[in-house]
Coordinates of C-alpha atoms (C1' of nucleotides) in Angstrom, one line a residue:
Chain U
M1 CA 19.6 2.3 37.1
A2 CA 17.0 -0.5 36.8
S3 CA 14.8 0.3 33.9
K4 CA 12.4 -1.0 31.3
I5 CA 13.8 -0.2 27.9
P6 CA 11.4 -0.6 25.0
N7 CA 12.6 -3.4 22.7
A8 CA 15.7 -3.9 24.8
L9 CA 15.2 -7.6 24.2
L10 CA 15.1 -7.4 20.4
P11 CA 18.4 -9.3 20.1
L12 CA 16.9 -12.1 22.1
I13 CA 13.9 -12.3 19.8
R14 CA 16.1 -12.2 16.7
K15 CA 18.2 -15.0 18.2
L16 CA 15.2 -17.2 19.1
E17 CA 13.8 -16.7 15.6
S18 CA 17.1 -17.8 14.1
V19 CA 16.4 -21.1 15.7
T20 CA 12.6 -21.4 16.1
P21 CA 9.6 -19.5 14.6
L22 CA 7.7 -17.3 17.1
S23 CA 4.2 -16.0 17.0
Q24 CA 3.5 -12.3 17.3
D25 CA 1.9 -12.9 20.7
A26 CA 5.1 -14.6 21.9
R27 CA 7.3 -11.8 20.6
D28 CA 5.1 -9.3 22.4
A29 CA 5.2 -11.2 25.7
I30 CA 9.0 -11.4 25.5
E31 CA 9.3 -7.7 24.9
R32 CA 7.2 -7.1 28.0
L33 CA 9.5 -9.0 30.3
P34 CA 10.8 -6.9 33.1
V35 CA 14.5 -6.4 32.5
R36 CA 17.4 -4.8 34.4
V37 CA 19.9 -3.6 31.9
R38 CA 23.6 -3.2 32.8
T39 CA 26.8 -2.4 30.9
L40 CA 29.7 -4.4 32.2
P41 CA 33.4 -4.0 31.5
A42 CA 35.4 -6.7 29.7
R43 CA 36.4 -9.8 31.7
R44 CA 33.9 -9.3 34.4
D45 CA 32.3 -12.3 36.0
I46 CA 28.5 -12.3 35.8
V47 CA 27.8 -15.5 37.8
R48 CA 30.2 -17.9 39.4
D49 CA 30.7 -21.6 39.9
G50 CA 28.7 -22.5 43.0
D51 CA 26.3 -19.5 42.9
L52 CA 22.6 -20.1 43.2
A53 CA 21.1 -18.1 40.3
T54 CA 17.8 -16.3 40.6
Q55 CA 17.8 -14.6 37.2
C56 CA 19.0 -15.3 33.7
T57 CA 21.3 -13.1 31.6
V58 CA 20.6 -12.0 28.1
I59 CA 23.5 -10.6 26.1
L60 CA 22.3 -7.5 24.3
E61 CA 25.6 -6.3 23.0
G62 CA 29.2 -7.5 23.1
W63 CA 30.6 -10.9 23.9
A64 CA 30.5 -13.3 26.9
H65 CA 32.0 -16.7 27.6
R66 CA 31.6 -19.6 30.0
Y67 CA 34.6 -21.3 31.6
K68 CA 35.8 -23.2 34.5
F69 CA 39.1 -23.3 36.3
L70 CA 41.1 -26.4 37.3
S71 CA 44.1 -26.6 39.5
E72 CA 47.3 -24.9 38.6
G73 CA 45.6 -22.2 36.6
R74 CA 44.4 -24.4 33.9
R75 CA 41.2 -23.0 32.3
Q76 CA 38.6 -24.5 30.0
I77 CA 36.3 -22.3 28.0
F78 CA 33.0 -24.0 27.0
S79 CA 31.4 -21.4 24.8
F80 CA 31.4 -17.9 23.4
H81 CA 28.2 -15.9 23.4
I82 CA 26.9 -13.0 21.3
A83 CA 23.9 -10.7 21.3
G84 CA 20.7 -12.5 21.8
D85 CA 22.2 -15.5 23.7
I86 CA 21.1 -16.5 27.2
P87 CA 24.2 -18.2 28.4
D88 CA 22.8 -19.2 31.7
L89 CA 19.3 -20.2 30.6
Q90 CA 20.0 -23.6 32.2
S91 CA 20.0 -21.9 35.6
L92 CA 16.2 -21.7 35.2
H93 CA 16.0 -25.4 36.0
I94 CA 19.4 -26.0 37.6
P95 CA 20.0 -22.9 39.7
L96 CA 23.3 -24.2 41.2
L97 CA 25.9 -23.1 38.8
D98 CA 28.7 -25.5 37.9
H99 CA 30.8 -23.0 36.0
N100 CA 31.5 -19.3 35.5
L101 CA 29.9 -16.9 33.1
A102 CA 31.8 -13.7 32.3
T103 CA 31.9 -11.0 29.8
L104 CA 34.7 -11.2 27.2
T105 CA 34.5 -7.7 25.8
Q106 CA 32.6 -4.8 27.4
A107 CA 29.0 -5.9 27.1
T108 CA 25.5 -4.7 27.7
V109 CA 23.4 -7.4 29.4
A110 CA 19.8 -7.7 30.6
F111 CA 18.9 -9.7 33.7
I112 CA 15.5 -11.4 33.9
P113 CA 14.2 -12.9 37.1
H114 CA 13.6 -16.6 37.0
E115 CA 10.1 -15.9 38.3
S116 CA 9.2 -13.9 35.2
L117 CA 10.6 -16.6 32.9
H118 CA 8.8 -19.4 34.7
D119 CA 5.6 -17.3 34.4
L120 CA 6.3 -16.7 30.7
T121 CA 7.0 -20.3 29.8
A122 CA 3.9 -21.4 31.7
R123 CA 1.7 -19.0 29.6
F124 CA 3.5 -19.7 26.3
P125 CA 4.4 -23.3 25.8
S126 CA 5.8 -22.3 22.4
I127 CA 8.4 -20.1 24.2
A128 CA 9.1 -22.8 26.6
A129 CA 9.8 -25.1 23.7
A130 CA 12.0 -22.5 22.0
F131 CA 14.0 -22.1 25.2
W132 CA 14.3 -25.8 25.7
R133 CA 15.4 -26.1 22.1
D134 CA 18.0 -23.4 22.6
T135 CA 19.5 -25.3 25.5
L136 CA 19.5 -28.4 23.3
I137 CA 21.4 -26.6 20.6
D138 CA 23.8 -25.5 23.3
A139 CA 24.4 -29.2 24.0
A140 CA 24.8 -30.0 20.3
I141 CA 27.6 -27.4 20.1
F142 CA 29.2 -29.0 23.1
R143 CA 29.2 -32.3 21.3
E144 CA 30.8 -30.8 18.3
W145 CA 33.4 -29.2 20.5
L146 CA 34.0 -32.7 21.9
I147 CA 34.6 -34.1 18.5
A148 CA 37.0 -31.3 17.7
M149 CA 38.9 -31.8 21.0
G150 CA 39.0 -35.5 20.7
R151 CA 39.6 -36.3 17.1
R152 CA 40.6 -33.2 15.2
P153 CA 44.2 -31.9 14.9
A154 CA 44.9 -28.3 15.8
F155 CA 44.5 -26.8 12.4
E156 CA 41.1 -28.4 11.7
H157 CA 40.0 -27.7 15.2
L158 CA 40.6 -23.9 15.0
A159 CA 39.2 -23.9 11.4
H160 CA 36.0 -25.5 12.7
L161 CA 35.7 -23.1 15.5
F162 CA 36.0 -20.2 13.1
C163 CA 33.3 -21.6 10.9
E164 CA 31.0 -22.0 13.9
L165 CA 31.5 -18.5 15.2
Y166 CA 31.1 -17.0 11.8
S167 CA 27.9 -19.0 11.1
K168 CA 26.4 -18.1 14.5
Q169 CA 27.0 -14.4 13.9
E170 CA 25.8 -14.6 10.4
A171 CA 22.5 -16.1 11.5
V172 CA 21.6 -13.1 13.6
G173 CA 22.9 -10.5 11.2
L174 CA 26.2 -9.7 13.0
A175 CA 28.4 -11.0 10.2
G176 CA 28.5 -11.2 6.4
D177 CA 30.8 -11.1 3.5
H178 CA 33.0 -13.7 5.1
R179 CA 34.2 -11.4 7.8
C180 CA 33.1 -11.0 11.4
P181 CA 34.2 -9.7 14.8
L182 CA 36.2 -12.2 16.9
P183 CA 37.4 -10.3 20.0
M184 CA 39.0 -13.1 21.9
T185 CA 42.8 -13.3 22.6
Q186 CA 44.9 -16.2 21.4
T187 CA 45.0 -17.4 25.0
D188 CA 41.2 -17.6 25.0
L189 CA 41.3 -19.6 21.8
A190 CA 43.8 -21.9 23.4
D191 CA 41.7 -22.4 26.5
A192 CA 38.6 -23.1 24.3
T193 CA 40.4 -25.6 22.1
G194 CA 42.6 -27.3 24.7
M195 CA 45.8 -26.0 23.1
T196 CA 48.6 -23.6 24.1
S197 CA 48.5 -20.0 23.1
V198 CA 51.9 -20.6 21.5
H199 CA 50.5 -23.3 19.3
V200 CA 47.4 -21.3 18.5
N201 CA 49.7 -18.6 17.3
R202 CA 51.6 -20.9 15.1
V203 CA 48.4 -22.4 13.6
L204 CA 47.1 -18.9 12.9
K205 CA 50.3 -18.1 11.1
E206 CA 49.9 -21.2 9.0
M207 CA 46.3 -20.3 8.1
R208 CA 47.5 -16.8 7.2
S209 CA 50.3 -18.1 5.1
C210 CA 48.2 -20.5 3.2
G211 CA 45.7 -17.7 2.4
M212 CA 42.8 -19.3 4.2
V213 CA 42.0 -17.0 7.1
T214 CA 43.4 -13.9 8.8
L215 CA 42.6 -12.8 12.4
H216 CA 43.8 -9.3 13.1
R217 CA 42.5 -6.5 15.3
Q218 CA 39.6 -8.6 16.6
T219 CA 38.4 -9.3 13.1
L220 CA 38.2 -12.6 11.3
V221 CA 38.5 -12.5 7.6
V222 CA 37.9 -15.8 5.7
K223 CA 39.7 -15.6 2.4
A224 CA 38.7 -19.1 1.3
W225 CA 35.4 -20.2 2.9
D226 CA 35.0 -23.4 0.9
E227 CA 38.4 -24.5 1.7
L228 CA 37.9 -23.7 5.4
I229 CA 34.7 -25.8 5.4
R230 CA 36.4 -28.6 3.7
A231 CA 39.5 -28.6 5.9
S232 CA 37.5 -28.7 9.1
E233 CA 34.7 -31.0 7.8
F234 CA 32.3 -28.3 9.0
D235 CA 28.6 -29.0 8.6
A236 CA 26.3 -26.3 10.1
A237 CA 23.5 -28.8 10.6
Y238 CA 24.4 -29.1 14.3
L239 CA 23.6 -25.4 14.9
H240 CA 20.0 -26.2 13.7
L241 CA 19.6 -22.7 12.3
Q242 CA 16.3 -21.9 10.6
N243 CA 18.0 -20.0 7.7
R244 CA 21.0 -22.1 6.8
V245 CA 24.2 -20.3 6.0
A246 CA 24.5 -19.9 2.3
G247 CA 28.3 -20.1 2.0
Chain Z
M1 CA 5.7 -58.0 19.8
A2 CA 4.5 -54.5 20.7
S3 CA 3.1 -54.6 24.2
K4 CA 2.3 -52.7 27.3
I5 CA 4.3 -54.1 30.2
P6 CA 3.3 -53.1 33.6
N7 CA 6.0 -51.0 35.2
A8 CA 8.3 -51.5 32.3
L9 CA 9.3 -47.8 32.8
L10 CA 10.3 -48.3 36.4
P11 CA 14.0 -47.7 35.5
L12 CA 13.0 -44.3 34.0
I13 CA 11.1 -43.3 37.1
R14 CA 14.0 -44.3 39.3
K15 CA 16.4 -42.3 37.1
L16 CA 14.2 -39.2 37.0
E17 CA 13.9 -39.4 40.8
S18 CA 17.7 -39.6 41.1
V19 CA 17.7 -36.1 39.7
T20 CA 14.3 -34.5 40.4
P21 CA 11.5 -35.3 42.9
L22 CA 8.3 -36.6 41.3
S23 CA 4.7 -36.6 42.6
Q24 CA 2.7 -39.8 42.7
D25 CA 0.5 -38.5 39.9
A26 CA 3.5 -37.9 37.7
R27 CA 4.8 -41.4 38.4
D28 CA 1.5 -42.9 37.5
A29 CA 1.3 -40.9 34.3
I30 CA 4.7 -42.1 33.3
E31 CA 3.8 -45.7 34.0
R32 CA 0.8 -45.3 31.8
L33 CA 2.8 -44.2 28.8
P34 CA 2.3 -46.5 25.8
V35 CA 5.6 -48.3 25.2
R36 CA 7.0 -50.6 22.6
V37 CA 9.6 -52.8 24.2
R38 CA 12.4 -54.5 22.3
T39 CA 15.6 -56.4 23.1
L40 CA 18.4 -55.5 20.8
P41 CA 21.8 -57.2 20.3
A42 CA 25.0 -55.4 21.2
R43 CA 26.3 -52.7 18.9
R44 CA 23.0 -52.2 17.1
D45 CA 22.2 -48.7 15.9
I46 CA 18.9 -47.4 17.3
V47 CA 18.8 -44.0 15.5
R48 CA 21.2 -42.6 13.1
D49 CA 22.8 -39.2 12.2
G50 CA 20.4 -37.5 9.8
D51 CA 17.2 -39.5 10.9
L52 CA 14.0 -37.7 11.7
A53 CA 13.0 -39.1 15.0
T54 CA 9.3 -39.7 15.9
Q55 CA 9.9 -41.4 19.2
C56 CA 12.2 -41.5 22.1
T57 CA 14.2 -44.4 23.5
V58 CA 14.3 -45.4 27.1
I59 CA 17.1 -47.8 28.1
L60 CA 15.5 -50.4 30.4
E61 CA 18.4 -52.8 30.7
G62 CA 21.9 -52.9 29.3
W63 CA 24.1 -50.1 28.0
A64 CA 23.9 -47.7 25.0
H65 CA 26.2 -45.0 23.7
R66 CA 26.0 -42.0 21.4
Y67 CA 28.7 -41.4 18.8
K68 CA 29.6 -39.8 15.5
F69 CA 32.0 -40.8 12.7
L70 CA 34.4 -38.5 11.0
S71 CA 36.5 -39.2 7.9
E72 CA 39.0 -42.0 7.9
G73 CA 37.2 -44.1 10.5
R74 CA 37.7 -41.7 13.3
R75 CA 35.0 -42.0 15.9
Q76 CA 34.0 -39.8 18.9
I77 CA 31.8 -41.3 21.6
F78 CA 29.8 -38.6 23.4
S79 CA 28.1 -40.5 26.2
F80 CA 27.4 -43.9 27.8
H81 CA 23.9 -44.7 28.9
I82 CA 22.4 -47.0 31.5
A83 CA 18.9 -48.2 32.6
G84 CA 16.6 -45.3 33.0
D85 CA 18.3 -42.9 30.6
I86 CA 16.6 -41.4 27.5
P87 CA 19.6 -40.8 25.3
D88 CA 17.6 -39.2 22.5
L89 CA 15.2 -37.2 24.6
Q90 CA 16.4 -34.1 22.8
S91 CA 14.8 -35.4 19.6
L92 CA 11.5 -34.3 21.2
H93 CA 12.4 -30.7 20.3
I94 CA 15.1 -31.3 17.7
P95 CA 13.9 -34.3 15.7
L96 CA 16.7 -34.1 13.1
L97 CA 19.5 -36.3 14.7
D98 CA 23.0 -35.0 14.4
H99 CA 24.6 -38.2 15.8
N100 CA 24.0 -41.9 16.2
L101 CA 22.6 -43.7 19.1
A102 CA 23.4 -47.4 19.5
T103 CA 23.4 -50.2 22.0
L104 CA 26.7 -51.1 23.6
T105 CA 25.8 -54.4 25.1
Q106 CA 22.6 -56.4 24.4
A107 CA 19.9 -54.1 25.7
T108 CA 16.2 -53.9 26.4
V109 CA 14.8 -50.6 25.3
A110 CA 11.3 -49.0 25.3
F111 CA 10.2 -46.7 22.5
I112 CA 7.7 -43.9 23.3
P113 CA 6.1 -41.8 20.6
H114 CA 6.9 -38.1 20.6
E115 CA 3.2 -37.5 20.5
S116 CA 2.6 -39.2 23.9
L117 CA 5.5 -37.4 25.4
H118 CA 4.3 -34.0 24.2
D119 CA 0.9 -34.8 25.6
L120 CA 2.5 -35.9 28.9
T121 CA 4.6 -32.8 29.3
A122 CA 1.7 -30.6 28.5
R123 CA -0.4 -32.2 31.2
F124 CA 2.4 -32.4 33.7
P125 CA 4.6 -29.3 33.8
S126 CA 6.6 -30.9 36.5
I127 CA 7.5 -33.8 34.2
A128 CA 8.4 -31.3 31.5
A129 CA 10.7 -29.6 33.9
A130 CA 12.2 -33.0 35.0
F131 CA 12.9 -33.8 31.3
W132 CA 14.3 -30.5 30.6
R133 CA 16.5 -30.7 33.6
D134 CA 17.7 -34.1 32.5
T135 CA 18.8 -32.7 29.1
L136 CA 20.5 -29.9 31.0
I137 CA 22.5 -32.4 33.1
D138 CA 23.4 -34.1 29.9
A139 CA 24.9 -30.8 28.8
A140 CA 26.7 -30.4 32.1
I141 CA 28.3 -33.8 31.5
F142 CA 29.4 -32.7 28.1
R143 CA 31.0 -29.7 29.6
E144 CA 32.9 -31.9 32.1
W145 CA 34.0 -34.1 29.2
L146 CA 35.2 -31.0 27.4
I147 CA 37.4 -30.1 30.4
A148 CA 38.8 -33.6 30.6
M149 CA 39.5 -33.6 26.9
G150 CA 41.0 -30.2 26.8
R151 CA 42.9 -29.9 30.1
R152 CA 43.4 -33.3 31.7
P153 CA 46.2 -35.7 30.9
A154 CA 45.2 -39.3 30.0
F155 CA 45.5 -40.8 33.5
E156 CA 43.3 -38.1 35.1
H157 CA 40.9 -38.2 32.2
L158 CA 40.2 -41.9 32.5
A159 CA 40.1 -41.7 36.3
H160 CA 37.5 -39.0 36.0
L161 CA 35.4 -41.0 33.6
F162 CA 35.4 -44.0 36.0
C163 CA 34.3 -41.7 38.8
E164 CA 31.4 -40.4 36.7
L165 CA 30.3 -43.8 35.4
Y166 CA 30.4 -45.3 38.9
S167 CA 28.5 -42.4 40.4
K168 CA 25.8 -42.5 37.8
Q169 CA 25.2 -46.2 38.3
E170 CA 25.4 -45.8 42.1
A171 CA 22.7 -43.2 41.9
V172 CA 20.2 -45.6 40.4
G173 CA 21.2 -48.6 42.4
L174 CA 23.3 -50.3 39.8
A175 CA 26.6 -50.0 41.6
G176 CA 27.9 -50.1 45.1
D177 CA 30.8 -51.2 47.2
H178 CA 33.2 -49.4 44.8
R179 CA 32.6 -51.8 42.0
C180 CA 30.3 -51.6 39.0
P181 CA 29.8 -53.1 35.5
L182 CA 31.7 -51.3 32.7
P183 CA 31.1 -53.3 29.6
M184 CA 32.9 -51.1 27.0
T185 CA 36.1 -52.2 25.2
Q186 CA 39.3 -50.3 25.5
T187 CA 38.7 -49.0 22.0
D188 CA 35.4 -47.6 23.2
L189 CA 37.2 -45.9 26.1
A190 CA 39.7 -44.5 23.6
D191 CA 37.0 -43.1 21.4
A192 CA 35.3 -41.5 24.4
T193 CA 38.4 -39.9 25.7
G194 CA 40.1 -38.9 22.5
M195 CA 43.0 -41.4 23.0
T196 CA 44.3 -44.5 21.3
S197 CA 43.3 -47.9 22.5
V198 CA 47.0 -48.6 22.9
H199 CA 47.4 -45.7 25.3
V200 CA 44.2 -46.6 27.2
N201 CA 45.7 -50.0 27.7
R202 CA 48.9 -48.5 29.1
V203 CA 47.1 -46.1 31.4
L204 CA 44.9 -49.0 32.7
K205 CA 48.0 -50.9 33.4
E206 CA 49.4 -48.0 35.4
M207 CA 46.2 -47.7 37.4
R208 CA 46.3 -51.4 38.1
S209 CA 49.9 -51.3 39.2
C210 CA 49.5 -48.4 41.5
G211 CA 46.6 -50.2 43.1
M212 CA 44.0 -47.6 42.3
V213 CA 41.6 -49.3 39.9
T214 CA 41.2 -52.6 38.0
L215 CA 39.0 -53.1 35.0
H216 CA 38.6 -56.8 34.2
R217 CA 35.8 -58.8 32.6
Q218 CA 33.6 -55.8 32.2
T219 CA 33.9 -54.9 35.8
L220 CA 35.4 -51.9 37.3
V221 CA 36.8 -52.3 40.8
V222 CA 37.9 -49.2 42.6
K223 CA 40.6 -50.1 45.1
A224 CA 41.2 -46.5 46.3
W225 CA 38.2 -44.3 45.8
D226 CA 39.6 -41.3 47.6
E227 CA 42.8 -41.4 45.7
L228 CA 40.8 -41.7 42.4
I229 CA 38.7 -38.7 43.3
R230 CA 41.8 -36.7 44.2
A231 CA 43.8 -37.7 41.2
S232 CA 41.0 -36.7 38.8
E233 CA 39.7 -33.7 40.7
F234 CA 36.3 -35.3 40.5
D235 CA 33.4 -33.4 42.0
A236 CA 30.0 -35.0 41.5
A237 CA 28.2 -31.7 41.7
Y238 CA 27.9 -31.5 37.9
L239 CA 25.8 -34.6 37.9
H240 CA 23.2 -32.7 40.0
L241 CA 22.1 -35.9 41.8
Q242 CA 19.5 -35.7 44.5
N243 CA 21.3 -38.2 46.8
R244 CA 24.9 -37.3 46.5
V245 CA 27.4 -40.1 46.3
A246 CA 28.7 -40.8 49.8
G247 CA 32.2 -42.1 49.0
Chain I
dC1 C1' 55.6 8.4 26.3
dG2 C1' 55.6 4.7 29.2
dC3 C1' 53.3 0.6 30.8
dT4 C1' 51.0 -3.6 30.3
dA5 C1' 48.9 -7.1 27.8
dA6 C1' 49.1 -9.6 23.6
dT7 C1' 51.5 -11.6 19.9
dT8 C1' 55.5 -13.7 17.8
dT9 C1' 59.5 -16.6 17.4
dG10 C1' 63.2 -20.0 18.5
dA11 C1' 65.1 -24.1 20.9
dC12 C1' 64.1 -28.0 23.0
dC13 C1' 61.2 -31.7 25.2
dT14 C1' 57.4 -35.2 26.0
dG15 C1' 52.8 -37.4 26.2
dG16 C1' 50.6 -39.9 23.5
dA17 C1' 50.3 -41.6 18.5
dT18 C1' 51.7 -45.1 15.2
dC19 C1' 53.1 -49.5 13.6
dA20 C1' 53.6 -54.1 14.3
dA21 C1' 53.5 -58.3 16.6
dC22 C1' 51.9 -61.4 19.9
dT23 C1' 48.8 -63.3 23.6
dA24 C1' 44.3 -64.4 25.9
dC25 C1' 39.8 -65.8 25.6
dG26 C1' 34.9 -66.6 24.5
dG27 C1' 32.5 -68.8 21.2
dT28 C1' 31.4 -72.5 17.6
dG29 C1' 31.5 -76.2 14.8
dG30 C1' 33.2 -80.9 14.1
Chain O
dC1 C1' 36.2 -82.3 24.2
dC2 C1' 39.1 -80.0 21.4
dA3 C1' 40.7 -77.3 17.3
dC4 C1' 39.9 -73.1 15.3
dC5 C1' 38.8 -68.2 14.8
dG6 C1' 37.8 -63.7 15.6
dT7 C1' 37.7 -60.1 18.9
dA8 C1' 40.0 -57.8 22.6
dG9 C1' 43.9 -57.0 25.3
dT10 C1' 49.1 -56.5 25.8
dT11 C1' 53.7 -55.1 24.7
dG12 C1' 57.8 -53.1 22.4
dA13 C1' 60.0 -49.7 19.2
dT14 C1' 59.8 -45.5 17.2
dC15 C1' 57.9 -41.0 15.9
dC16 C1' 55.7 -36.5 16.0
dA17 C1' 52.1 -32.9 17.2
dG18 C1' 51.9 -30.0 20.3
dG19 C1' 53.8 -28.6 24.9
dT20 C1' 57.3 -25.9 27.6
dC21 C1' 60.4 -22.3 28.5
dA22 C1' 62.3 -18.1 27.5
dA23 C1' 63.0 -14.1 25.1
dA24 C1' 61.8 -10.5 21.9
dT25 C1' 58.6 -7.5 19.4
dT26 C1' 54.3 -5.2 18.9
dA27 C1' 49.8 -3.1 19.9
dG28 C1' 46.8 -0.6 22.9
dC29 C1' 45.9 2.8 25.9
dG30 C1' 45.8 6.3 29.7

DNA sequence: CGCTAATTTGACCTGGATCAACTACGGTGG
DNA sequence: CCACCGTAGTTGATCCAGGTCAAATTAGCG
């Protein structure tokens, strides 16, 4: 089932361009990367804590997430990923994984050998820079999550997360009109925000009842974007998008 | 006062080598970087949220920290930095700062122009890789802080932070014998862990009274390292140190 | 239609926040 | 050398955001 699919990596190119300009040469080189494409069921681990990675994963369609388990079944989710993301790009320079990467929904992913990526970045410093930049934005998002965890109450925290996930999708053309897919369960949201699923549920109820946001059937609908931004003190600057979200 | 000081960047080399092996050529090239060395008082901002950076900062002596303010005086600290660290290395590829970098104690720092660093990384891919790797470890530490914020109770959270700060110092020869400098106030610890200084104080009291750790006069003394590790489920793997902490 | 996972709700509890003193200590100026 | 002052640390009393536990209710889905 290994195959080269023309333009399979288009989502990756679109994602990189949402964050860094690319030359035509660079785009072509990315499209010529050897890829192994797979479609995985929901909630399937892709790489695990402790693995030694030899390839990177590009999400082509669907959602993925990174997480880690602690004792007594506690779980922390670090990030959610959409088409175009390379959630384990870091394994290129730190092959020993310190957390898990798994699908969230059914997802189509492409695997690219580290070797090919090392070769690509050696030939195209601009792509190396774009990749590095991508991992730095990843870190910027972690910092924003840290703020939310440490200093924002539950309502603002969730509101902030919704702004982020909407903006990220909007930047690659997967969202618009103040609505977007959001296929995670309330338990996932809880493990991402350090709350309880019960409390997530109550906060969502409050958001619904104050007419700000609804989350139903895997779809987020923002009824009052400006208010949501204001309530969560969201500033998209940390996402370092090329084309800033209009509002 | 701008000057080239021979071996001024030795702490940087030592730090990089704690995390990646370097060739003699690479070490020499780093030592030849043009640096502007300054000694700054405690609590002095180095670069600020919103600045466009044109240089990177190497900590040569003393401590620094990164943080961000929210409304109503809330503050979140993201990281603490010691000799050898380049806390704003990311500005090399994302010049627009999304947080503040400041000294914590009086500190001696070296500034290196982005230009020189771009030139260096172009000539030495191995150094580029080491730098990239360093920013990735930075991100790994953020993930660990996220876990602590989201899923660890206060005692374990602080214990984990102490393990991390001890290990990081131990790796570059700044700590040993289960004791190390820790010059932050209880308010700083609170803003790093998402707690209140009052609660930090009570947790420290508990740690003291159960004979695990004392923190007095800017010095951390770990009385029961194994217990501390166990209590906080600390696993130094995420620091990706070359010479793993013995215990 | 039946089974399982996800959401929702209620009752109650607690870790950590808040508020308000009070104490210890390293300067610093007289 | 000491009196004074500002910062940091300590403590007690009280409160509440969010956790815990348990039981419905609902939504998907084969």
